[in-house]
Short mmCIF file of C-alpha atoms in Angstrom, two decimals:
data_model
loop_
_atom_site.label_atom_id
_atom_site.label_comp_id
_atom_site.label_asym_id
_atom_site.label_seq_id
_atom_site.Cartn_x
_atom_site.Cartn_y
_atom_site.Cartn_z
CA UNK A 1286 10.97 29.81 -22.88
CA UNK A 1287 9.11 27.64 -20.32
CA UNK A 1288 9.26 27.40 -16.66
CA UNK A 1289 12.04 24.98 -15.57
CA UNK A 1290 10.82 21.69 -14.27
CA UNK A 1291 12.77 19.90 -11.52
CA UNK A 1292 13.76 16.27 -11.83
CA UNK A 1293 13.67 15.14 -8.11
CA UNK A 1294 14.09 11.27 -8.63
CA UNK A 1295 15.09 8.86 -11.24
CA UNK A 1296 14.72 5.15 -11.27
CA UNK A 1297 16.30 2.40 -13.67
CA UNK A 1298 15.69 -1.23 -14.38
CA UNK A 1299 17.98 -2.32 -16.98
CA UNK A 1300 20.32 -5.17 -18.21
CA UNK A 1301 22.91 -3.32 -16.40
CA UNK A 1302 21.30 -3.77 -13.00
CA UNK A 1303 17.78 -3.89 -11.44
CA UNK A 1304 18.28 -0.44 -9.76
CA UNK A 1305 19.67 2.94 -10.24
CA UNK A 1306 23.21 2.45 -8.90
CA UNK A 1307 23.98 -0.82 -10.52
CA UNK A 1308 22.89 0.36 -13.82
CA UNK A 1309 24.92 3.51 -13.44
CA UNK A 1310 28.08 1.38 -12.37
CA UNK A 1311 27.52 -0.82 -15.44
CA UNK A 1312 27.23 2.08 -17.85
CA UNK A 1313 30.15 4.14 -16.62
CA UNK A 1314 32.44 1.06 -16.72
CA UNK A 1315 31.45 0.37 -20.24
CA UNK A 1316 30.10 -3.15 -19.31
CA UNK A 1317 28.37 -4.77 -22.29
CA UNK A 1318 25.37 -6.81 -21.32
CA UNK A 1319 24.51 -8.62 -24.55
CA UNK A 1320 24.55 -12.46 -24.30
CA UNK A 1321 23.28 -15.37 -26.09
CA UNK A 1322 19.69 -15.94 -25.41
CA UNK A 1323 18.43 -19.35 -25.34
CA UNK A 1324 14.70 -18.26 -25.99
CA UNK A 1325 15.89 -16.95 -29.32
CA UNK A 1326 17.95 -20.15 -30.29
CA UNK A 1327 16.04 -20.96 -33.27
CA UNK A 1328 16.28 -17.43 -34.78
CA UNK A 1329 19.04 -16.15 -36.99
CA UNK A 1330 19.77 -13.36 -34.39
CA UNK A 1331 19.91 -14.84 -30.90
CA UNK A 1332 21.55 -11.93 -28.91
CA UNK A 1333 19.74 -10.01 -26.30
CA UNK A 1334 20.25 -7.91 -23.17
CA UNK A 1335 18.19 -9.14 -20.26
CA UNK A 1336 17.22 -7.58 -16.96
CA UNK A 1337 18.77 -9.56 -14.19
CA UNK A 1338 16.63 -11.10 -11.46
CA UNK A 1339 14.10 -8.43 -10.35
CA UNK A 1340 12.92 -8.33 -6.79
CA UNK A 1341 11.00 -5.48 -5.10
CA UNK A 1342 8.37 -5.16 -2.50
CA UNK A 1343 5.94 -3.47 -5.05
CA UNK A 1344 6.03 -6.75 -6.80
CA UNK A 1345 4.64 -8.71 -3.88
CA UNK A 1346 1.55 -6.73 -3.75
CA UNK A 1347 -1.61 -8.50 -4.59
CA UNK A 1348 -2.25 -8.59 -8.37
CA UNK A 1349 1.35 -8.99 -9.32
CA UNK A 1350 1.16 -12.55 -10.60
CA UNK A 1351 -0.30 -11.68 -13.96
CA UNK A 1352 1.71 -8.48 -14.68
CA UNK A 1353 3.64 -8.48 -18.03
CA UNK A 1354 7.36 -7.89 -17.55
CA UNK A 1355 7.07 -4.38 -19.02
CA UNK A 1356 4.76 -3.38 -16.21
CA UNK A 1357 6.98 -5.10 -13.53
CA UNK A 1358 10.04 -3.12 -14.82
CA UNK A 1359 7.87 0.07 -14.81
CA UNK A 1360 6.67 -0.28 -11.45
CA UNK A 1361 9.96 -0.95 -9.87
CA UNK A 1362 11.59 1.98 -11.63
CA UNK A 1363 8.84 4.30 -10.44
CA UNK A 1364 9.20 3.02 -6.89
CA UNK A 1365 12.84 3.72 -7.00
CA UNK A 1366 12.35 7.33 -8.48
CA UNK A 1367 9.69 8.15 -5.72
CA UNK A 1368 12.00 7.04 -3.01
CA UNK A 1369 14.75 9.24 -4.23
CA UNK A 1370 12.31 12.15 -4.64
CA UNK A 1371 11.14 11.65 -1.12
CA UNK A 1372 7.57 11.32 -2.08
CA UNK A 1373 5.20 9.07 -0.12
CA UNK A 1374 2.16 8.27 -2.36
CA UNK A 1375 0.21 7.60 0.93
CA UNK A 1376 0.52 11.19 1.89
CA UNK A 1377 0.05 12.98 -1.51
CA UNK A 1378 -3.10 14.48 -3.15
CA UNK A 1379 -3.31 11.89 -5.92
CA UNK A 1380 -5.56 14.15 -8.05
CA UNK A 1381 -2.50 16.58 -8.62
CA UNK A 1382 -0.34 13.84 -9.71
CA UNK A 1383 -0.10 12.73 -13.24
CA UNK A 1384 1.49 9.70 -14.94
CA UNK A 1385 2.85 9.65 -18.44
CA UNK A 1386 4.33 6.39 -19.91
CA UNK A 1387 6.05 5.60 -23.06
CA UNK A 1388 6.52 2.42 -24.90
CA UNK A 1389 6.71 1.33 -28.55
CA UNK A 1390 4.54 -1.66 -27.97
CA UNK A 1391 2.38 -3.32 -25.21
CA UNK A 1392 3.04 -6.60 -23.29
CA UNK A 1393 4.53 -8.57 -26.05
CA UNK A 1394 5.30 -11.53 -24.00
CA UNK A 1395 1.70 -11.70 -22.76
CA UNK A 1396 0.63 -11.38 -26.48
CA UNK A 1397 2.91 -14.13 -27.66
CA UNK A 1398 1.85 -16.52 -24.98
CA UNK A 1399 -1.89 -15.75 -25.77
CA UNK A 1400 -1.37 -16.23 -29.37
CA UNK A 1401 0.24 -19.68 -28.92
CA UNK A 1402 -2.67 -20.80 -26.85
CA UNK A 1403 -5.21 -19.52 -29.14
CA UNK A 1404 -3.57 -21.52 -32.13
CA UNK A 1405 -2.78 -24.71 -30.17
CA UNK A 1406 -5.69 -24.95 -27.66
CA UNK A 1407 -8.48 -22.69 -28.90
CA UNK A 1408 -10.13 -19.46 -27.78
CA UNK A 1409 -11.36 -20.67 -24.48
CA UNK A 1410 -7.74 -21.36 -23.32
CA UNK A 1411 -6.81 -17.72 -23.59
CA UNK A 1412 -6.28 -16.03 -20.35
CA UNK A 1413 -8.51 -13.11 -19.45
CA UNK A 1414 -5.38 -11.40 -18.18
CA UNK A 1415 -3.92 -11.45 -21.67
CA UNK A 1416 -5.59 -7.98 -22.56
CA UNK A 1417 -4.80 -6.10 -19.35
CA UNK A 1418 -1.20 -7.22 -19.80
CA UNK A 1419 -1.00 -6.40 -23.46
CA UNK A 1420 -2.60 -2.99 -23.86
CA UNK A 1421 -0.04 -0.26 -24.13
CA UNK A 1422 -1.72 1.95 -21.62
CA UNK A 1423 -1.58 -0.66 -18.81
CA UNK A 1424 1.86 0.44 -17.55
CA UNK A 1425 0.21 3.74 -16.79
CA UNK A 1426 -2.89 2.02 -15.32
CA UNK A 1427 -0.74 -0.18 -13.08
CA UNK A 1428 1.33 2.81 -11.85
CA UNK A 1429 -1.86 4.74 -11.11
CA UNK A 1430 -3.42 1.69 -9.34
CA UNK A 1431 -0.39 1.01 -7.15
CA UNK A 1432 0.55 4.62 -6.25
CA UNK A 1433 -2.97 6.24 -6.11
CA UNK A 1434 -2.48 8.56 -9.06
CA UNK A 1435 -5.84 10.05 -9.98
CA UNK A 1436 -4.62 13.01 -11.97
CA UNK A 1437 -4.23 12.99 -15.83
CA UNK A 1438 -2.75 9.86 -17.46
CA UNK A 1439 -1.23 9.38 -20.90
CA UNK A 1440 0.54 6.71 -22.88
CA UNK A 1441 2.67 7.98 -25.53
CA UNK A 1442 4.07 5.89 -28.35
CA UNK A 1443 6.55 7.24 -30.80
CA UNK A 1444 8.57 4.00 -31.22
CA UNK A 1445 12.18 4.48 -29.91
CA UNK A 1446 11.46 8.09 -29.01
CA UNK A 1447 8.60 7.20 -26.81
CA UNK A 1448 10.55 7.77 -23.38
CA UNK A 1449 11.57 11.29 -24.44
CA UNK A 1450 8.16 12.08 -25.94
CA UNK A 1451 6.62 11.01 -22.53
CA UNK A 1452 8.97 13.50 -20.75
CA UNK A 1453 7.87 16.16 -23.12
CA UNK A 1454 4.13 15.41 -22.37
CA UNK A 1455 4.75 15.38 -18.68
CA UNK A 1456 6.47 18.51 -18.79
CA UNK A 1457 3.51 20.21 -20.76
CA UNK A 1458 1.08 18.80 -18.00
CA UNK A 1459 3.29 20.40 -15.27
CA UNK A 1460 3.96 23.92 -16.89
CA UNK A 1461 0.15 24.24 -17.89
CA UNK A 1462 -0.87 23.64 -14.19
CA UNK A 1463 -2.61 20.25 -14.82
CA UNK A 1464 -0.74 18.63 -12.12
CA UNK A 1465 1.85 19.38 -9.47
CA UNK A 1466 3.94 16.24 -9.83
CA UNK A 1467 4.43 14.05 -13.03
CA UNK A 1468 5.59 10.52 -12.91
CA UNK A 1469 7.23 9.53 -16.20
CA UNK A 1470 7.95 5.97 -16.99
CA UNK A 1471 8.95 4.32 -20.21
CA UNK A 1472 9.12 0.57 -20.05
CA UNK A 1473 9.55 -2.07 -22.61
CA UNK A 1474 9.88 -6.02 -22.62
CA UNK A 1475 10.22 -6.84 -26.16
CA UNK A 1476 12.37 -9.91 -26.23
CA UNK A 1477 10.12 -12.34 -27.92
CA UNK A 1478 10.61 -14.47 -30.93
CA UNK A 1479 8.12 -12.38 -32.99
CA UNK A 1480 9.59 -9.00 -32.15
CA UNK A 1481 13.09 -10.16 -32.66
CA UNK A 1482 12.02 -11.71 -36.00
CA UNK A 1483 10.51 -8.55 -36.98
CA UNK A 1484 13.69 -6.43 -36.21
CA UNK A 1485 15.68 -9.07 -37.91
CA UNK A 1486 13.61 -8.72 -41.07
CA UNK A 1487 13.89 -4.91 -41.03
CA UNK A 1488 17.77 -5.57 -40.94
CA UNK A 1489 18.72 -3.53 -37.89
CA UNK A 1490 19.91 -6.19 -35.42
CA UNK A 1491 23.62 -7.22 -34.71
CA UNK A 1492 24.70 -10.83 -34.68
CA UNK A 1493 27.77 -9.68 -32.75
CA UNK A 1494 27.42 -6.77 -30.45
CA UNK A 1495 26.15 -3.27 -29.88
CA UNK A 1496 28.97 -0.90 -31.12
CA UNK A 1497 27.64 2.72 -31.36
CA UNK A 1498 29.71 4.79 -33.79
CA UNK A 1499 32.25 2.02 -34.27
CA UNK A 1500 33.74 1.38 -37.87
CA UNK A 1501 32.50 -2.31 -37.49
CA UNK A 1502 28.89 -1.60 -36.15
CA UNK A 1503 26.32 -3.69 -37.75
CA UNK A 1504 23.19 -3.16 -35.76
CA UNK A 1505 21.83 -2.92 -32.37
CA UNK A 1506 21.12 -5.60 -29.74
CA UNK A 1507 17.49 -5.88 -28.49
CA UNK A 1508 16.98 -5.07 -24.84
CA UNK A 1509 14.42 -4.61 -22.05
CA UNK A 1510 14.08 -2.39 -19.14
CA UNK A 1511 12.48 0.85 -17.78
CA UNK A 1512 13.42 4.29 -16.85
CA UNK A 1513 11.40 6.64 -14.67
CA UNK A 1514 11.71 10.15 -13.54
CA UNK A 1515 9.75 12.20 -11.01
CA UNK A 1516 9.14 15.66 -12.34
CA UNK A 1517 7.75 18.72 -10.46
CA UNK A 1518 7.45 22.35 -11.10
CA UNK A 1519 10.47 24.03 -9.35
CA UNK A 1520 8.45 25.90 -6.82
CA UNK A 1521 6.70 22.71 -5.84
CA UNK A 1522 9.96 20.96 -5.11
CA UNK A 1523 11.27 24.09 -3.41
CA UNK A 1524 8.07 24.07 -1.16
CA UNK A 1525 8.88 20.43 -0.11
CA UNK A 1526 12.57 21.45 0.53
CA UNK A 1527 13.78 18.82 -1.91
CA UNK A 1528 16.89 19.58 -3.95
CA UNK A 1529 16.39 18.82 -7.61
CA UNK A 1530 18.85 16.51 -9.33
CA UNK A 1531 18.59 18.65 -12.43
CA UNK A 1532 16.20 20.75 -14.37
CA UNK A 1533 14.49 20.24 -17.70
CA UNK A 1534 14.67 23.38 -19.36
CA UNK A 1535 13.79 22.46 -23.04
CA UNK A 1536 12.04 20.03 -25.26
CA UNK A 1537 11.84 19.80 -28.98
CA UNK A 1538 10.25 17.14 -31.25
CA UNK A 1539 9.85 16.83 -34.90
CA UNK A 1540 8.83 14.26 -37.60
CA UNK A 1541 10.87 13.23 -40.71
CA UNK A 1542 7.75 12.38 -42.96
CA UNK A 1543 10.45 10.71 -45.18
CA UNK A 1544 10.29 6.96 -44.61
CA UNK A 1545 8.74 4.55 -42.16
CA UNK A 1546 11.89 3.06 -40.82
CA UNK A 1547 14.83 5.20 -42.26
CA UNK A 1548 15.82 8.64 -41.05
CA UNK A 1549 16.05 11.44 -43.36
CA UNK A 1550 19.35 11.03 -45.25
CA UNK A 1551 20.74 14.37 -44.12
CA UNK A 1552 19.15 14.27 -40.60
CA UNK A 1553 16.83 17.17 -41.29
CA UNK A 1554 14.28 15.92 -38.75
CA UNK A 1555 16.83 15.19 -36.11
CA UNK A 1556 18.38 18.65 -36.56
CA UNK A 1557 14.96 20.39 -36.45
CA UNK A 1558 14.31 18.64 -33.09
CA UNK A 1559 17.56 19.67 -31.67
CA UNK A 1560 17.04 23.38 -32.70
CA UNK A 1561 13.42 23.44 -31.31
CA UNK A 1562 14.74 21.83 -28.08
CA UNK A 1563 17.49 24.45 -27.79
CA UNK A 1564 15.11 27.38 -28.77
CA UNK A 1565 12.58 26.11 -26.07
CA UNK A 1566 15.33 26.20 -23.55
CA UNK A 1567 16.60 29.63 -24.56
CA UNK A 1568 20.17 28.36 -24.97
CA UNK A 1569 22.50 28.22 -27.96
CA UNK A 1570 24.45 25.24 -29.21
CA UNK A 1571 27.66 26.57 -27.54
CA UNK A 1572 25.91 26.28 -24.12
CA UNK A 1573 25.47 22.56 -24.50
CA UNK A 1574 28.35 20.62 -22.92
CA UNK A 1575 27.14 17.06 -23.11
CA UNK A 1576 25.18 15.02 -25.58
CA UNK A 1577 23.61 11.59 -24.71
CA UNK A 1578 23.21 10.36 -28.18
CA UNK A 1579 20.44 8.07 -29.55
CA UNK A 1580 23.45 6.07 -30.94
CA UNK A 1581 21.72 2.79 -31.72
CA UNK A 1582 24.84 1.15 -33.42
CA UNK A 1583 23.17 0.80 -36.79
CA UNK A 1584 25.19 2.07 -39.85
CA UNK A 1585 22.73 4.58 -40.90
CA UNK A 1586 21.51 6.13 -37.64
CA UNK A 1587 25.08 6.67 -36.23
CA UNK A 1588 26.26 8.18 -39.40
CA UNK A 1589 23.37 10.60 -39.79
CA UNK A 1590 23.20 11.49 -36.09
CA UNK A 1591 27.01 12.16 -35.90
CA UNK A 1592 26.76 14.51 -38.96
CA UNK A 1593 24.00 16.48 -37.28
CA UNK A 1594 26.01 16.74 -34.01
CA UNK A 1595 29.01 17.83 -36.03
CA UNK A 1596 27.03 20.52 -37.68
CA UNK A 1597 24.98 21.86 -34.77
CA UNK A 1598 27.85 21.58 -32.01
CA UNK A 1599 31.26 22.28 -33.87
CA UNK A 1600 32.59 23.00 -30.31
CA UNK A 1601 32.55 19.10 -29.96
CA UNK A 1602 30.96 18.55 -26.54
CA UNK A 1603 31.57 15.02 -25.29
CA UNK A 1604 29.00 12.47 -26.65
CA UNK A 1605 28.15 9.08 -25.27
CA UNK A 1606 25.72 6.23 -26.17
CA UNK A 1607 24.42 3.97 -23.41
CA UNK A 1608 23.34 1.48 -25.96
CA UNK A 1609 26.77 -0.11 -26.13
CA UNK A 1610 26.26 -1.18 -22.71
CA UNK A 1611 22.66 -1.60 -22.36
CA UNK A 1612 21.53 -2.56 -25.87
CA UNK A 1613 18.49 -0.96 -27.33
CA UNK A 1614 15.32 -0.85 -25.07
CA UNK A 1615 13.34 0.65 -27.74
CA UNK A 1616 10.49 2.68 -26.23
CA UNK A 1617 12.07 2.69 -22.75
CA UNK A 1618 15.41 4.13 -24.10
CA UNK A 1619 14.43 7.77 -24.04
CA UNK A 1620 13.63 7.69 -20.35
CA UNK A 1621 16.56 5.41 -19.45
CA UNK A 1622 18.93 7.69 -21.21
CA UNK A 1623 17.26 10.87 -19.77
CA UNK A 1624 18.03 9.32 -16.39
CA UNK A 1625 21.57 8.59 -17.19
CA UNK A 1626 22.02 12.04 -18.46
CA UNK A 1627 20.77 13.39 -15.18
CA UNK A 1628 23.19 11.07 -13.25
CA UNK A 1629 26.08 12.25 -15.48
CA UNK A 1630 25.44 15.76 -14.53
CA UNK A 1631 25.02 14.96 -10.85
CA UNK A 1632 28.21 12.95 -10.93
CA UNK A 1633 30.14 15.30 -13.11
CA UNK A 1634 31.20 12.42 -15.48
CA UNK A 1635 30.40 11.31 -18.95
CA UNK A 1636 30.28 7.49 -19.32
CA UNK A 1637 32.23 5.82 -22.10
CA UNK A 1638 30.48 4.21 -25.13
CA UNK A 1639 30.73 0.44 -24.45
CA UNK A 1640 31.81 -1.62 -27.64
CA UNK A 1641 33.43 1.34 -29.43
CA UNK A 1642 36.92 0.42 -30.23
CA UNK A 1643 37.56 2.45 -33.65
CA UNK A 1644 35.46 5.33 -34.20
CA UNK A 1645 34.03 5.20 -37.97
CA UNK A 1646 36.34 7.29 -40.16
CA UNK A 1647 33.44 9.36 -41.34
CA UNK A 1648 32.43 10.51 -37.94
CA UNK A 1649 33.93 13.56 -36.46
CA UNK A 1650 32.58 14.20 -32.92
CA UNK A 1651 34.04 13.77 -29.52
CA UNK A 1652 32.73 10.32 -28.43
CA UNK A 1653 33.87 9.18 -24.91
CA UNK A 1654 35.64 5.81 -25.34
CA UNK A 1655 37.43 3.39 -23.23
CA UNK A 1656 36.22 1.77 -19.87
CA UNK A 1657 36.43 4.68 -17.52
CA UNK A 1658 33.86 7.68 -17.36
CA UNK A 1659 35.47 10.97 -18.29
CA UNK A 1660 35.52 13.56 -15.46
CA UNK A 1661 33.50 16.43 -16.97
CA UNK A 1662 31.15 18.95 -15.44
CA UNK A 1663 28.02 19.59 -17.59
CA UNK A 1664 26.00 22.69 -17.18
CA UNK A 1665 23.62 21.88 -20.02
CA UNK A 1666 23.10 18.46 -21.55
CA UNK A 1667 20.77 17.04 -24.18
CA UNK A 1668 19.40 13.65 -24.69
CA UNK A 1669 18.42 12.54 -28.15
CA UNK A 1670 15.84 9.95 -29.17
CA UNK A 1671 14.59 8.98 -32.63
CA UNK A 1672 12.14 6.36 -33.61
CA UNK A 1673 10.83 4.34 -36.39
CA UNK A 1674 8.16 6.36 -38.16
CA UNK A 1675 10.41 9.38 -38.39
CA UNK A 1676 9.77 10.54 -34.73
CA UNK A 1677 12.44 12.74 -33.08
CA UNK A 1678 12.50 14.10 -29.62
CA UNK A 1679 15.27 15.88 -27.62
CA UNK A 1680 15.27 16.93 -24.00
CA UNK A 1681 17.44 19.64 -22.70
CA UNK A 1682 18.67 19.32 -19.01
CA UNK A 1683 20.39 21.93 -16.87
CA UNK A 1684 22.64 21.26 -13.71
CA UNK A 1685 20.70 22.17 -10.68
CA UNK B 1105 -14.45 -26.26 10.04
CA UNK B 1106 -11.89 -28.56 8.58
CA UNK B 1107 -8.56 -27.48 7.54
CA UNK B 1108 -7.15 -28.35 4.12
CA UNK B 1109 -4.50 -30.60 5.91
CA UNK B 1110 -7.27 -32.77 7.23
CA UNK B 1111 -8.84 -33.55 3.87
CA UNK B 1112 -9.39 -37.03 2.92
CA UNK B 1113 -9.39 -36.32 -0.82
CA UNK B 1114 -6.30 -34.37 -0.94
CA UNK B 1115 -5.14 -34.99 -4.46
CA UNK B 1116 -7.32 -32.58 -6.32
CA UNK B 1117 -7.69 -30.35 -3.22
CA UNK B 1118 -3.99 -29.92 -2.77
CA UNK B 1119 -3.51 -29.07 -6.44
CA UNK B 1120 -6.43 -26.57 -6.31
CA UNK B 1121 -5.01 -25.17 -3.19
CA UNK B 1122 -1.64 -24.58 -4.78
CA UNK B 1123 -3.23 -22.99 -7.78
CA UNK B 1124 -5.07 -20.71 -5.40
CA UNK B 1125 -2.03 -19.68 -3.54
CA UNK B 1126 0.53 -19.48 -6.19
CA UNK B 1127 -1.32 -18.37 -9.13
CA UNK B 1128 -4.19 -16.52 -7.60
CA UNK B 1129 -2.31 -15.05 -4.71
CA UNK B 1130 -4.84 -16.24 -2.11
CA UNK B 1131 -3.61 -16.20 1.43
CA UNK B 1132 -3.26 -19.87 2.73
CA UNK B 1133 -5.13 -18.92 5.82
CA UNK B 1134 -8.31 -18.29 3.84
CA UNK B 1135 -8.40 -21.81 2.38
CA UNK B 1136 -11.21 -23.69 4.27
CA UNK B 1137 -13.21 -26.43 2.56
CA UNK B 1138 -16.59 -24.57 3.06
CA UNK B 1139 -15.22 -21.29 1.62
CA UNK B 1140 -17.10 -20.33 -1.37
CA UNK B 1141 -14.75 -20.21 -4.45
CA UNK B 1142 -16.38 -16.94 -5.31
CA UNK B 1143 -15.04 -15.50 -2.08
CA UNK B 1144 -11.60 -16.46 -3.02
CA UNK B 1145 -11.69 -15.37 -6.78
CA UNK B 1146 -12.85 -11.85 -6.31
CA UNK B 1147 -13.54 -10.68 -9.80
CA UNK B 1148 -14.65 -12.33 -13.08
CA UNK B 1149 -11.36 -12.40 -14.58
CA UNK B 1150 -10.19 -14.77 -11.82
CA UNK B 1151 -13.26 -17.13 -12.37
CA UNK B 1152 -12.39 -17.41 -16.04
CA UNK B 1153 -8.70 -17.72 -15.29
CA UNK B 1154 -9.55 -20.57 -12.83
CA UNK B 1155 -11.71 -22.37 -15.40
CA UNK B 1156 -8.66 -22.34 -17.67
CA UNK B 1157 -6.24 -23.36 -15.03
CA UNK B 1158 -8.46 -26.38 -14.10
CA UNK B 1159 -8.54 -27.48 -17.73
CA UNK B 1160 -4.81 -27.17 -18.11
CA UNK B 1161 -4.07 -28.84 -14.64
CA UNK B 1162 -6.78 -31.67 -14.51
CA UNK B 1163 -7.76 -32.02 -18.17
CA UNK B 1164 -11.50 -31.37 -17.12
CA UNK B 1165 -13.89 -28.77 -17.75
CA UNK B 1166 -15.69 -26.62 -15.12
CA UNK B 1167 -18.18 -23.85 -15.94
CA UNK B 1168 -18.05 -20.32 -14.79
CA UNK B 1169 -21.38 -20.86 -12.99
CA UNK B 1170 -20.00 -23.87 -11.09
CA UNK B 1171 -17.21 -21.77 -9.71
CA UNK B 1172 -19.55 -19.16 -8.55
CA UNK B 1173 -21.71 -21.72 -6.77
CA UNK B 1174 -19.33 -24.22 -5.28
CA UNK B 1175 -17.34 -23.97 -2.03
CA UNK B 1176 -13.77 -25.33 -2.15
CA UNK B 1177 -14.76 -28.71 -0.73
CA UNK B 1178 -17.45 -29.21 -3.25
CA UNK B 1179 -15.12 -27.98 -6.11
CA UNK B 1180 -12.50 -30.47 -5.17
CA UNK B 1181 -15.09 -33.28 -5.26
CA UNK B 1182 -16.44 -31.91 -8.64
CA UNK B 1183 -12.89 -32.21 -9.97
CA UNK B 1184 -12.30 -35.61 -8.52
CA UNK B 1185 -15.45 -36.98 -10.04
CA UNK B 1186 -14.64 -35.63 -13.50
CA UNK B 1187 -11.07 -36.79 -13.26
CA UNK B 1188 -12.22 -40.39 -12.67
CA UNK B 1189 -14.92 -40.25 -15.20
CA UNK B 1190 -17.83 -40.50 -12.82
#
């Protein structure tokens, strides 16, 4: 069992809204955000979930013009989280602050633009800002640059588990004393023709809507956004007299080693990650009273995840998936959903799963449905994240 | 020191000025015709990016060396000459 880590701030930039409150409002009213995307009009799948207009003072600073959208989302989410945590980067010792980011890919829009110019106009037409916008570590670098973070920095990539993996990494940096504050940010801006074509060819995108756990689900809707968390050791937050929103008490990870893009058929890897997280937290399954599921809305993921949840948690804690409302933000999802799990605990509610009308007959777990959040106090909750490549990561939160 | 608004060859100068402000985030107050371009474009990435922007905007080439040597007024004249084929 490891020392608890306090969550003192969260930030959200999602298709549900460009800040924490608007996102939470959208999710707890089951507001689906998918819409026809004219950028994708020539493709067989032309649905996406887009972040609304994003304005923030952090994006008016010099050097903002060439940022990839993924970096823009991440910077705004971190700024929100720092504000909630009552942390002023001008006053902190940056050498004791770490930043850990998660993403499944780098700046894909920047990559697409550069590739088009290379092909159509030749190598001399490619912007020198392409690479700094594309590299997967540059969200961390931009956060460090803007906020004066000079402690450890890491960029984690475990596909759609990246956000949760980043939380696990940040927690390790904190409990091993490598930093006093860890900024976690997972951000993704993948809505390009190339990425959407890639997911279409794998066969995981819906042409209709995101409907996690629904009998008619046929895939996810690609999405974009960022989630951020400010983490501190409990004693550090107490010394600053800041009340934590929640605590991270456990983390578990596993790898399927089964298939590049399909989960193990019985959910073996998922189940091992959950057990590892519960063991790390020093709790039993009975203690868990809310599950924020990965819930992608694909036929295979939701069936396997639900079967695992049914096995591990027979007492049927309420389950939700934010992907019905927000679509699938890929590498950002783990941090966005971790932040939503924290907000659910703070608010004493479990949001409904947007798009879920008829639970699949083969699924027997208590999924929150409808358009109103369920009043439910959670003492201990878990957030599941699973990624292509067989990466599984589970974070355990405790009410503060 | 002439202000940009007093320029007699405003076409290229106006477009360059707009590029500097909107794309390169240069403060408008810093745009004087005798300001070296290298003072406005503070790193090598910006120099390369400006060469590309000039090609895109005016259809003419400028070298990175020229951008490092010329002031804003000379740069605008250089662009004007190349646009008119002189």
